[in-house]
PDB file of C-alpha atoms and ligand atoms in Angstrom:
ATOM      1  CA  MET W1295      21.356 131.108  18.144  1.00  0.00           C
ATOM      2  CA  LYS W1296      22.414 127.495  17.893  1.00  0.00           C
ATOM      3  CA  ILE W1297      23.345 126.090  14.471  1.00  0.00           C
ATOM      4  CA  LEU W1298      23.355 122.400  13.650  1.00  0.00           C
ATOM      5  CA  VAL W1299      25.475 121.218  10.718  1.00  0.00           C
ATOM      6  CA  SER W1300      25.460 117.743   9.200  1.00  0.00           C
ATOM      7  CA  VAL W1301      28.735 116.308   7.942  1.00  0.00           C
ATOM      8  CA  LYS W1302      29.072 113.091   5.998  1.00  0.00           C
ATOM      9  CA  ARG W1303      32.221 111.008   5.608  1.00  0.00           C
ATOM     10  CA  VAL W1304      32.655 110.203   1.922  1.00  0.00           C
ATOM     11  CA  ILE W1305      35.374 109.063  -0.489  1.00  0.00           C
ATOM     12  CA  ASP W1306      37.790 111.971  -0.878  1.00  0.00           C
ATOM     13  CA  TYR W1307      36.968 114.051  -3.951  1.00  0.00           C
ATOM     14  CA  ASN W1308      40.514 113.577  -5.321  1.00  0.00           C
ATOM     15  CA  VAL W1309      40.236 109.785  -5.372  1.00  0.00           C
ATOM     16  CA  ARG W1310      39.472 108.055  -8.648  1.00  0.00           C
ATOM     17  CA  VAL W1311      36.442 105.983  -7.699  1.00  0.00           C
ATOM     18  CA  ARG W1312      36.564 102.304  -8.714  1.00  0.00           C
ATOM     19  CA  VAL W1313      33.553 100.041  -9.130  1.00  0.00           C
ATOM     20  CA  LYS W1314      33.698  96.748  -7.207  1.00  0.00           C
ATOM     21  CA  PRO W1315      34.151  93.637  -9.354  1.00  0.00           C
ATOM     22  CA  ASP W1316      30.675  92.354  -8.377  1.00  0.00           C
ATOM     23  CA  ASN W1317      29.080  95.666  -9.547  1.00  0.00           C
ATOM     24  CA  ASN W1318      27.192  96.153  -6.277  1.00  0.00           C
ATOM     25  CA  GLY W1319      28.918  99.383  -5.271  1.00  0.00           C
ATOM     26  CA  VAL W1320      32.213 101.237  -5.260  1.00  0.00           C
ATOM     27  CA  GLU W1321      35.466 100.241  -3.611  1.00  0.00           C
ATOM     28  CA  THR W1322      35.887 101.857  -0.172  1.00  0.00           C
ATOM     29  CA  ALA W1323      38.508  99.561   1.354  1.00  0.00           C
ATOM     30  CA  ASN W1324      41.899 101.325   1.691  1.00  0.00           C
ATOM     31  CA  VAL W1325      40.483 104.433   0.033  1.00  0.00           C
ATOM     32  CA  LYS W1326      41.071 107.928   1.433  1.00  0.00           C
ATOM     33  CA  MET W1327      37.896 109.277   3.037  1.00  0.00           C
ATOM     34  CA  SER W1328      37.161 112.854   4.060  1.00  0.00           C
ATOM     35  CA  MET W1329      34.393 115.297   4.807  1.00  0.00           C
ATOM     36  CA  ASN W1330      31.877 115.830   1.999  1.00  0.00           C
ATOM     37  CA  PRO W1331      33.042 119.120   0.380  1.00  0.00           C
ATOM     38  CA  PHE W1332      29.581 120.743   0.594  1.00  0.00           C
ATOM     39  CA  ASP W1333      29.527 119.960   4.321  1.00  0.00           C
ATOM     40  CA  GLU W1334      32.891 121.666   4.781  1.00  0.00           C
ATOM     41  CA  ILE W1335      31.259 124.761   3.278  1.00  0.00           C
ATOM     42  CA  ALA W1336      28.349 124.309   5.711  1.00  0.00           C
ATOM     43  CA  VAL W1337      30.699 124.124   8.716  1.00  0.00           C
ATOM     44  CA  GLU W1338      32.641 127.172   7.491  1.00  0.00           C
ATOM     45  CA  GLU W1339      29.429 129.194   7.115  1.00  0.00           C
ATOM     46  CA  ALA W1340      28.244 128.272  10.603  1.00  0.00           C
ATOM     47  CA  VAL W1341      31.642 129.142  12.102  1.00  0.00           C
ATOM     48  CA  ARG W1342      31.624 132.510  10.284  1.00  0.00           C
ATOM     49  CA  LEU W1343      28.183 133.231  11.754  1.00  0.00           C
ATOM     50  CA  LYS W1344      29.608 132.460  15.175  1.00  0.00           C
ATOM     51  CA  GLU W1345      32.596 134.709  14.574  1.00  0.00           C
ATOM     52  CA  LYS W1346      30.207 137.526  13.597  1.00  0.00           C
ATOM     53  CA  GLY W1347      28.422 137.054  16.918  1.00  0.00           C
ATOM     54  CA  ILE W1348      25.216 135.843  15.232  1.00  0.00           C
ATOM     55  CA  ALA W1349      25.518 132.216  16.329  1.00  0.00           C
ATOM     56  CA  THR W1350      26.318 131.193  19.874  1.00  0.00           C
ATOM     57  CA  GLU W1351      27.049 127.517  19.308  1.00  0.00           C
ATOM     58  CA  VAL W1352      27.823 125.273  16.346  1.00  0.00           C
ATOM     59  CA  VAL W1353      27.004 121.587  16.742  1.00  0.00           C
ATOM     60  CA  VAL W1354      28.109 119.114  14.064  1.00  0.00           C
ATOM     61  CA  VAL W1355      26.471 115.740  13.462  1.00  0.00           C
ATOM     62  CA  SER W1356      27.588 112.773  11.435  1.00  0.00           C
ATOM     63  CA  ILE W1357      25.895 109.443  10.862  1.00  0.00           C
ATOM     64  CA  GLY W1358      28.107 106.537   9.984  1.00  0.00           C
ATOM     65  CA  PRO W1359      30.637 104.042  11.283  1.00  0.00           C
ATOM     66  CA  ASP W1360      32.807 104.732  14.332  1.00  0.00           C
ATOM     67  CA  VAL W1361      35.651 106.018  12.137  1.00  0.00           C
ATOM     68  CA  ALA W1362      33.434 108.926  11.030  1.00  0.00           C
ATOM     69  CA  GLN W1363      34.781 110.612  14.163  1.00  0.00           C
ATOM     70  CA  ASP W1364      37.624 111.863  11.952  1.00  0.00           C
ATOM     71  CA  VAL W1365      35.372 114.176   9.913  1.00  0.00           C
ATOM     72  CA  LEU W1366      33.765 115.440  13.121  1.00  0.00           C
ATOM     73  CA  ARG W1367      37.240 116.236  14.532  1.00  0.00           C
ATOM     74  CA  THR W1368      37.990 118.150  11.309  1.00  0.00           C
ATOM     75  CA  ALA W1369      34.773 120.133  11.753  1.00  0.00           C
ATOM     76  CA  LEU W1370      35.755 120.863  15.356  1.00  0.00           C
ATOM     77  CA  ALA W1371      39.170 122.017  14.144  1.00  0.00           C
ATOM     78  CA  ILE W1372      37.486 124.400  11.665  1.00  0.00           C
ATOM     79  CA  GLY W1373      35.672 125.905  14.644  1.00  0.00           C
ATOM     80  CA  ALA W1374      32.553 123.901  15.582  1.00  0.00           C
ATOM     81  CA  ASP W1375      31.967 123.643  19.351  1.00  0.00           C
ATOM     82  CA  ARG W1376      30.833 120.065  19.834  1.00  0.00           C
ATOM     83  CA  ALA W1377      30.023 116.957  17.863  1.00  0.00           C
ATOM     84  CA  ILE W1378      27.503 114.134  17.815  1.00  0.00           C
ATOM     85  CA  LEU W1379      28.178 110.830  16.067  1.00  0.00           C
ATOM     86  CA  VAL W1380      25.214 108.599  15.352  1.00  0.00           C
ATOM     87  CA  THR W1381      26.790 105.225  14.797  1.00  0.00           C
ATOM     88  CA  SER W1382      25.398 102.812  12.303  1.00  0.00           C
ATOM     89  CA  ASP W1383      26.960 100.030  10.322  1.00  0.00           C
ATOM     90  CA  GLU W1384      23.951  99.934   7.993  1.00  0.00           C
ATOM     91  CA  VAL W1385      24.100 101.952   4.783  1.00  0.00           C
ATOM     92  CA  ILE W1386      22.261 105.161   5.629  1.00  0.00           C
ATOM     93  CA  GLN W1387      20.039 106.347   2.818  1.00  0.00           C
ATOM     94  CA  PRO W1388      18.759 109.960   2.661  1.00  0.00           C
ATOM     95  CA  LEU W1389      15.374 109.291   4.305  1.00  0.00           C
ATOM     96  CA  ALA W1390      17.031 107.478   7.222  1.00  0.00           C
ATOM     97  CA  ALA W1391      19.625 110.281   7.520  1.00  0.00           C
ATOM     98  CA  ALA W1392      16.828 112.879   7.519  1.00  0.00           C
ATOM     99  CA  LYS W1393      14.900 110.986  10.227  1.00  0.00           C
ATOM    100  CA  LEU W1394      18.010 110.647  12.405  1.00  0.00           C
ATOM    101  CA  LEU W1395      18.869 114.323  11.934  1.00  0.00           C
ATOM    102  CA  LYS W1396      15.273 115.217  12.847  1.00  0.00           C
ATOM    103  CA  ALA W1397      15.641 113.243  16.085  1.00  0.00           C
ATOM    104  CA  ILE W1398      18.800 115.247  16.864  1.00  0.00           C
ATOM    105  CA  VAL W1399      17.079 118.540  15.956  1.00  0.00           C
ATOM    106  CA  ASP W1400      14.222 117.635  18.328  1.00  0.00           C
ATOM    107  CA  LYS W1401      16.773 117.190  21.144  1.00  0.00           C
ATOM    108  CA  GLU W1402      19.017 120.166  20.337  1.00  0.00           C
ATOM    109  CA  ALA W1403      16.421 122.715  19.144  1.00  0.00           C
ATOM    110  CA  PRO W1404      18.718 124.700  16.820  1.00  0.00           C
ATOM    111  CA  GLN W1405      17.405 127.798  15.030  1.00  0.00           C
ATOM    112  CA  LEU W1406      19.258 126.949  11.860  1.00  0.00           C
ATOM    113  CA  VAL W1407      20.304 123.683  10.248  1.00  0.00           C
ATOM    114  CA  ILE W1408      22.874 123.737   7.456  1.00  0.00           C
ATOM    115  CA  THR W1409      23.463 120.663   5.293  1.00  0.00           C
ATOM    116  CA  GLY W1410      25.417 120.196   2.092  1.00  0.00           C
ATOM    117  CA  LYS W1411      23.359 120.351  -1.103  1.00  0.00           C
ATOM    118  CA  GLN W1412      24.500 116.827  -1.882  1.00  0.00           C
ATOM    119  CA  ALA W1413      26.831 114.126  -0.734  1.00  0.00           C
ATOM    120  CA  ILE W1414      29.383 113.416  -3.469  1.00  0.00           C
ATOM    121  CA  ASP W1415      29.188 109.650  -2.911  1.00  0.00           C
ATOM    122  CA  ASP W1416      25.503 109.071  -3.650  1.00  0.00           C
ATOM    123  CA  ASP W1417      24.760 112.466  -5.325  1.00  0.00           C
ATOM    124  CA  CYS W1418      21.234 112.152  -3.937  1.00  0.00           C
ATOM    125  CA  ASN W1419      20.539 115.815  -3.121  1.00  0.00           C
ATOM    126  CA  GLN W1420      17.619 114.742  -0.913  1.00  0.00           C
ATOM    127  CA  THR W1421      18.529 114.736   2.776  1.00  0.00           C
ATOM    128  CA  GLY W1422      18.236 118.483   3.463  1.00  0.00           C
ATOM    129  CA  GLN W1423      14.928 118.739   1.641  1.00  0.00           C
ATOM    130  CA  MET W1424      13.505 115.675   3.426  1.00  0.00           C
ATOM    131  CA  LEU W1425      14.684 116.971   6.804  1.00  0.00           C
ATOM    132  CA  ALA W1426      13.016 120.354   6.247  1.00  0.00           C
ATOM    133  CA  GLY W1427       9.864 118.485   5.189  1.00  0.00           C
ATOM    134  CA  LEU W1428       9.885 116.276   8.311  1.00  0.00           C
ATOM    135  CA  LEU W1429      10.425 119.333  10.519  1.00  0.00           C
ATOM    136  CA  GLY W1430       7.834 121.442   8.707  1.00  0.00           C
ATOM    137  CA  TRP W1431      10.477 124.188   8.302  1.00  0.00           C
ATOM    138  CA  GLY W1432      11.198 126.524   5.441  1.00  0.00           C
ATOM    139  CA  GLN W1433      14.189 125.614   3.296  1.00  0.00           C
ATOM    140  CA  GLY W1434      16.663 127.589   1.220  1.00  0.00           C
ATOM    141  CA  THR W1435      18.510 125.120  -0.982  1.00  0.00           C
ATOM    142  CA  PHE W1436      21.699 125.644  -3.075  1.00  0.00           C
ATOM    143  CA  ALA W1437      22.645 128.744  -1.085  1.00  0.00           C
ATOM    144  CA  SER W1438      25.370 130.998  -2.484  1.00  0.00           C
ATOM    145  CA  LYS W1439      24.763 133.714   0.133  1.00  0.00           C
ATOM    146  CA  LEU W1440      23.246 133.626   3.606  1.00  0.00           C
ATOM    147  CA  GLU W1441      22.279 136.530   5.836  1.00  0.00           C
ATOM    148  CA  ILE W1442      20.580 136.255   9.201  1.00  0.00           C
ATOM    149  CA  ASN W1443      18.626 139.110  10.695  1.00  0.00           C
ATOM    150  CA  GLU W1444      15.744 139.587  13.086  1.00  0.00           C
ATOM    151  CA  GLY W1445      14.456 136.035  13.149  1.00  0.00           C
ATOM    152  CA  HIS W1446      14.857 135.523   9.413  1.00  0.00           C
ATOM    153  CA  ALA W1447      17.340 134.004   7.015  1.00  0.00           C
ATOM    154  CA  LEU W1448      17.830 135.630   3.641  1.00  0.00           C
ATOM    155  CA  VAL W1449      19.119 133.004   1.238  1.00  0.00           C
ATOM    156  CA  THR W1450      20.409 133.675  -2.260  1.00  0.00           C
ATOM    157  CA  ARG W1451      19.908 130.491  -4.242  1.00  0.00           C
ATOM    158  CA  GLU W1452      21.689 129.369  -7.373  1.00  0.00           C
ATOM    159  CA  VAL W1453      18.992 128.426  -9.850  1.00  0.00           C
ATOM    160  CA  ASP W1454      19.172 127.725 -13.596  1.00  0.00           C
ATOM    161  CA  GLY W1455      20.253 130.888 -15.355  1.00  0.00           C
ATOM    162  CA  GLY W1456      20.311 133.173 -12.332  1.00  0.00           C
ATOM    163  CA  LEU W1457      19.861 133.805  -8.637  1.00  0.00           C
ATOM    164  CA  MET W1458      16.737 133.668  -6.493  1.00  0.00           C
ATOM    165  CA  THR W1459      16.493 135.214  -3.031  1.00  0.00           C
ATOM    166  CA  VAL W1460      14.161 133.706  -0.454  1.00  0.00           C
ATOM    167  CA  LYS W1461      13.341 134.926   3.032  1.00  0.00           C
ATOM    168  CA  LEU W1462      12.814 132.178   5.608  1.00  0.00           C
ATOM    169  CA  LYS W1463      11.372 132.482   9.060  1.00  0.00           C
ATOM    170  CA  LEU W1464      13.656 130.824  11.619  1.00  0.00           C
ATOM    171  CA  PRO W1465      13.976 128.001  12.498  1.00  0.00           C
ATOM    172  CA  ALA W1466      14.905 127.080   8.957  1.00  0.00           C
ATOM    173  CA  LEU W1467      17.132 124.839   6.893  1.00  0.00           C
ATOM    174  CA  VAL W1468      19.752 125.863   4.357  1.00  0.00           C
ATOM    175  CA  THR W1469      21.724 123.667   1.963  1.00  0.00           C
ATOM    176  CA  THR W1470      25.061 124.896   0.671  1.00  0.00           C
ATOM    177  CA  ASP W1471      26.249 125.409  -2.893  1.00  0.00           C
ATOM    178  CA  LEU W1472      29.892 125.715  -3.934  1.00  0.00           C
ATOM    179  CA  ARG W1473      30.044 129.486  -4.100  1.00  0.00           C
ATOM    180  CA  LEU W1474      28.757 130.146  -0.561  1.00  0.00           C
ATOM    181  CA  ASN W1475      32.293 130.429   0.811  1.00  0.00           C
ATOM    182  CA  GLU W1476      35.785 128.999   0.640  1.00  0.00           C
ATOM    183  CA  PRO W1477      36.395 126.826   3.701  1.00  0.00           C
ATOM    184  CA  ARG W1478      39.536 127.548   5.716  1.00  0.00           C
ATOM    185  CA  TYR W1479      42.198 124.936   6.355  1.00  0.00           C
ATOM    186  CA  ALA W1480      42.242 123.579   9.868  1.00  0.00           C
ATOM    187  CA  THR W1481      45.518 124.724  11.433  1.00  0.00           C
ATOM    188  CA  LEU W1482      47.660 122.376  13.506  1.00  0.00           C
ATOM    189  CA  PRO W1483      46.966 124.213  16.810  1.00  0.00           C
ATOM    190  CA  ASN W1484      43.237 124.034  16.063  1.00  0.00           C
ATOM    191  CA  ILE W1485      43.497 120.333  15.191  1.00  0.00           C
ATOM    192  CA  MET W1486      45.152 119.812  18.588  1.00  0.00           C
ATOM    193  CA  LYS W1487      42.486 121.889  20.365  1.00  0.00           C
ATOM    194  CA  ALA W1488      39.729 119.957  18.573  1.00  0.00           C
ATOM    195  CA  ARG W1489      40.836 116.763  20.316  1.00  0.00           C
ATOM    196  CA  ALA W1490      39.611 118.156  23.612  1.00  0.00           C
ATOM    197  CA  LYS W1491      36.215 119.308  22.319  1.00  0.00           C
ATOM    198  CA  PRO W1492      33.192 117.170  23.293  1.00  0.00           C
ATOM    199  CA  LEU W1493      32.095 114.370  20.969  1.00  0.00           C
ATOM    200  CA  VAL W1494      29.191 112.193  22.050  1.00  0.00           C
ATOM    201  CA  LYS W1495      28.074 108.976  20.421  1.00  0.00           C
ATOM    202  CA  MET W1496      24.641 107.482  20.160  1.00  0.00           C
ATOM    203  CA  THR W1497      23.021 104.791  18.054  1.00  0.00           C
ATOM    204  CA  ALA W1498      20.164 104.965  15.589  1.00  0.00           C
ATOM    205  CA  ALA W1499      18.261 102.536  17.857  1.00  0.00           C
ATOM    206  CA  GLU W1500      18.665 104.886  20.837  1.00  0.00           C
ATOM    207  CA  LEU W1501      17.091 107.620  18.735  1.00  0.00           C
ATOM    208  CA  GLY W1502      14.204 105.259  17.903  1.00  0.00           C
ATOM    209  CA  VAL W1503      14.723 105.522  14.153  1.00  0.00           C
ATOM    210  CA  ASP W1504      14.316 102.633  11.740  1.00  0.00           C
ATOM    211  CA  VAL W1505      17.148 102.943   9.223  1.00  0.00           C
ATOM    212  CA  THR W1506      16.252  99.961   7.062  1.00  0.00           C
ATOM    213  CA  PRO W1507      17.148 100.846   3.448  1.00  0.00           C
ATOM    214  CA  ARG W1508      14.160 101.649   1.212  1.00  0.00           C
ATOM    215  CA  LEU W1509      16.046 101.483  -2.052  1.00  0.00           C
ATOM    216  CA  LYS W1510      17.984  98.588  -3.516  1.00  0.00           C
ATOM    217  CA  THR W1511      20.999  99.207  -5.719  1.00  0.00           C
ATOM    218  CA  ILE W1512      20.644  96.904  -8.690  1.00  0.00           C
ATOM    219  CA  LYS W1513      23.893  97.620 -10.470  1.00  0.00           C
ATOM    220  CA  VAL W1514      26.809 100.056 -10.422  1.00  0.00           C
ATOM    221  CA  GLU W1515      28.802 100.465 -13.625  1.00  0.00           C
ATOM    222  CA  GLU W1516      31.830 102.444 -14.776  1.00  0.00           C
ATOM    223  CA  PRO W1517      30.993 105.160 -17.307  1.00  0.00           C
ATOM    224  CA  LYS W1518      31.674 104.124 -20.903  1.00  0.00           C
ATOM    225  CA  LYS W1519      35.298 104.701 -21.929  1.00  0.00           C
ATOM    226  CA  ARG W1520      35.592 107.767 -24.143  1.00  0.00           C
ATOM    227  CA  LYS W1521      36.912 107.140 -27.635  1.00  0.00           C
ATOM    228  CA  GLY W1522      39.846 109.243 -28.785  1.00  0.00           C
ATOM    229  CA  GLY W1523      39.096 112.467 -30.671  1.00  0.00           C
ATOM    230  CA  THR W1524      40.159 113.373 -34.190  1.00  0.00           C
ATOM    231  CA  LYS W1525      41.265 116.646 -35.729  1.00  0.00           C
ATOM    232  CA  VAL W1526      39.205 117.865 -38.661  1.00  0.00           C
ATOM    233  CA  PRO W1527      40.860 119.847 -41.428  1.00  0.00           C
ATOM    234  CA  SER W1528      37.962 122.255 -42.106  1.00  0.00           C
ATOM    235  CA  VAL W1529      34.533 123.442 -40.958  1.00  0.00           C
ATOM    236  CA  GLN W1530      33.021 121.661 -43.954  1.00  0.00           C
ATOM    237  CA  VAL W1531      34.388 118.292 -42.796  1.00  0.00           C
ATOM    238  CA  LEU W1532      33.250 119.009 -39.231  1.00  0.00           C
ATOM    239  CA  VAL W1533      29.698 119.776 -40.377  1.00  0.00           C
ATOM    240  CA  ASP W1534      29.718 116.675 -42.562  1.00  0.00           C
ATOM    241  CA  LYS W1535      30.849 114.482 -39.641  1.00  0.00           C
ATOM    242  CA  LEU W1536      28.288 115.983 -37.275  1.00  0.00           C
ATOM    243  CA  ARG W1537      25.539 115.401 -39.824  1.00  0.00           C
ATOM    244  CA  ASN W1538      26.486 111.996 -41.214  1.00  0.00           C
ATOM    245  CA  GLU W1539      28.584 110.266 -38.533  1.00  0.00           C
ATOM    246  CA  ALA W1540      27.416 111.658 -35.197  1.00  0.00           C
ATOM    247  CA  LYS W1541      23.952 112.434 -36.633  1.00  0.00           C
ATOM    248  CA  VAL W1542      23.485 115.304 -34.168  1.00  0.00           C
ATOM    249  CA  ILE W1543      22.548 118.038 -36.659  1.00  0.00           C
TER     250      ILE W1543
HETATM  251  P1  AMP P 270      22.442 113.551   0.034  1.00  0.00           P
HETATM  252  O1  AMP P 270      20.972 113.774   0.119  1.00  0.00           O
HETATM  253  O2  AMP P 270      22.847 112.126   0.330  1.00  0.00           O
HETATM  254  O3  AMP P 270      23.025 114.046  -1.279  1.00  0.00           O
HETATM  255  O4  AMP P 270      23.140 114.414   1.209  1.00  0.00           O
HETATM  256  C1  AMP P 270      22.897 115.805   1.352  1.00  0.00           C
HETATM  257  C2  AMP P 270      23.488 116.291   2.646  1.00  0.00           C
HETATM  258  O5  AMP P 270      22.836 115.646   3.747  1.00  0.00           O
HETATM  259  C3  AMP P 270      24.977 116.036   2.863  1.00  0.00           C
HETATM  260  O6  AMP P 270      25.764 117.049   2.291  1.00  0.00           O
HETATM  261  C4  AMP P 270      25.075 116.041   4.394  1.00  0.00           C
HETATM  262  O7  AMP P 270      25.122 117.364   4.893  1.00  0.00           O
HETATM  263  C5  AMP P 270      23.743 115.423   4.820  1.00  0.00           C
HETATM  264  N1  AMP P 270      23.921 113.969   5.041  1.00  0.00           N
HETATM  265  C6  AMP P 270      23.536 112.945   4.234  1.00  0.00           C
HETATM  266  N2  AMP P 270      23.909 111.759   4.766  1.00  0.00           N
HETATM  267  C7  AMP P 270      24.554 112.037   5.927  1.00  0.00           C
HETATM  268  C8  AMP P 270      25.214 111.243   6.934  1.00  0.00           C
HETATM  269  N3  AMP P 270      25.290 109.914   6.846  1.00  0.00           N
HETATM  270  N4  AMP P 270      25.771 111.897   7.982  1.00  0.00           N
HETATM  271  C9  AMP P 270      25.717 113.240   8.079  1.00  0.00           C
HETATM  272  N5  AMP P 270      25.132 114.033   7.175  1.00  0.00           N
HETATM  273  C10 AMP P 270      24.559 113.442   6.103  1.00  0.00           C
END
């Protein structure tokens, strides 16, 4: 079984994101970038399935600028077999990403696609769902457990207040939640080995996909600064403040 995993290059989750002075986006120049954390979980899950002998090949795909090769090399160091980079200097919105990934799925014919539940830069939480829709496949989103047996995927999903288990007929799509696994660190020998693994590049135009943005960002703003807190001497004062100052009770 071949597994396809999408990996997006985003601002590293440890970086304090700064809004650009013209409010049209966030600062990315000279900012540390890395693999979207949910995609790292997706790669780890695919590699574990390969180690268990369930998957035969793990292919990773990223869409972005030429430098996005670095996140693909990280995925290869974790254990993926080969990588595809779809280069684009346009901003790729979820629908365009889903269409490009569909074009790759049509070429590669994997039995399972794993995406992150969301990219931490745009927080859209749309690409996996749109891709499953375009493919006409079943989808198990926000997976915290994944089992594959006899042509099916059993996905435990994290839903409000509990867990839901769905059974999907393969081929299917799964999106990862935080608790699915804890990704391993890529070791130095594996980072070295990853350099020799195949990475092919193609363009959105070669895949025949129109990536023109459908949404326009009107404004990006910093969250409001939080005011300092105060200590209250008693429950009575707290209740009084909640009722008369905050007006929340
Ligand atoms: P989003 O819908 O933007 O929150 O992204 C959800 C998931 O779709 C991500 O975790 C990735 O697995 C995948 N994805 C979105 N954009 C890209 C991209 N440019 N390259 C590769 N994968 C992507």
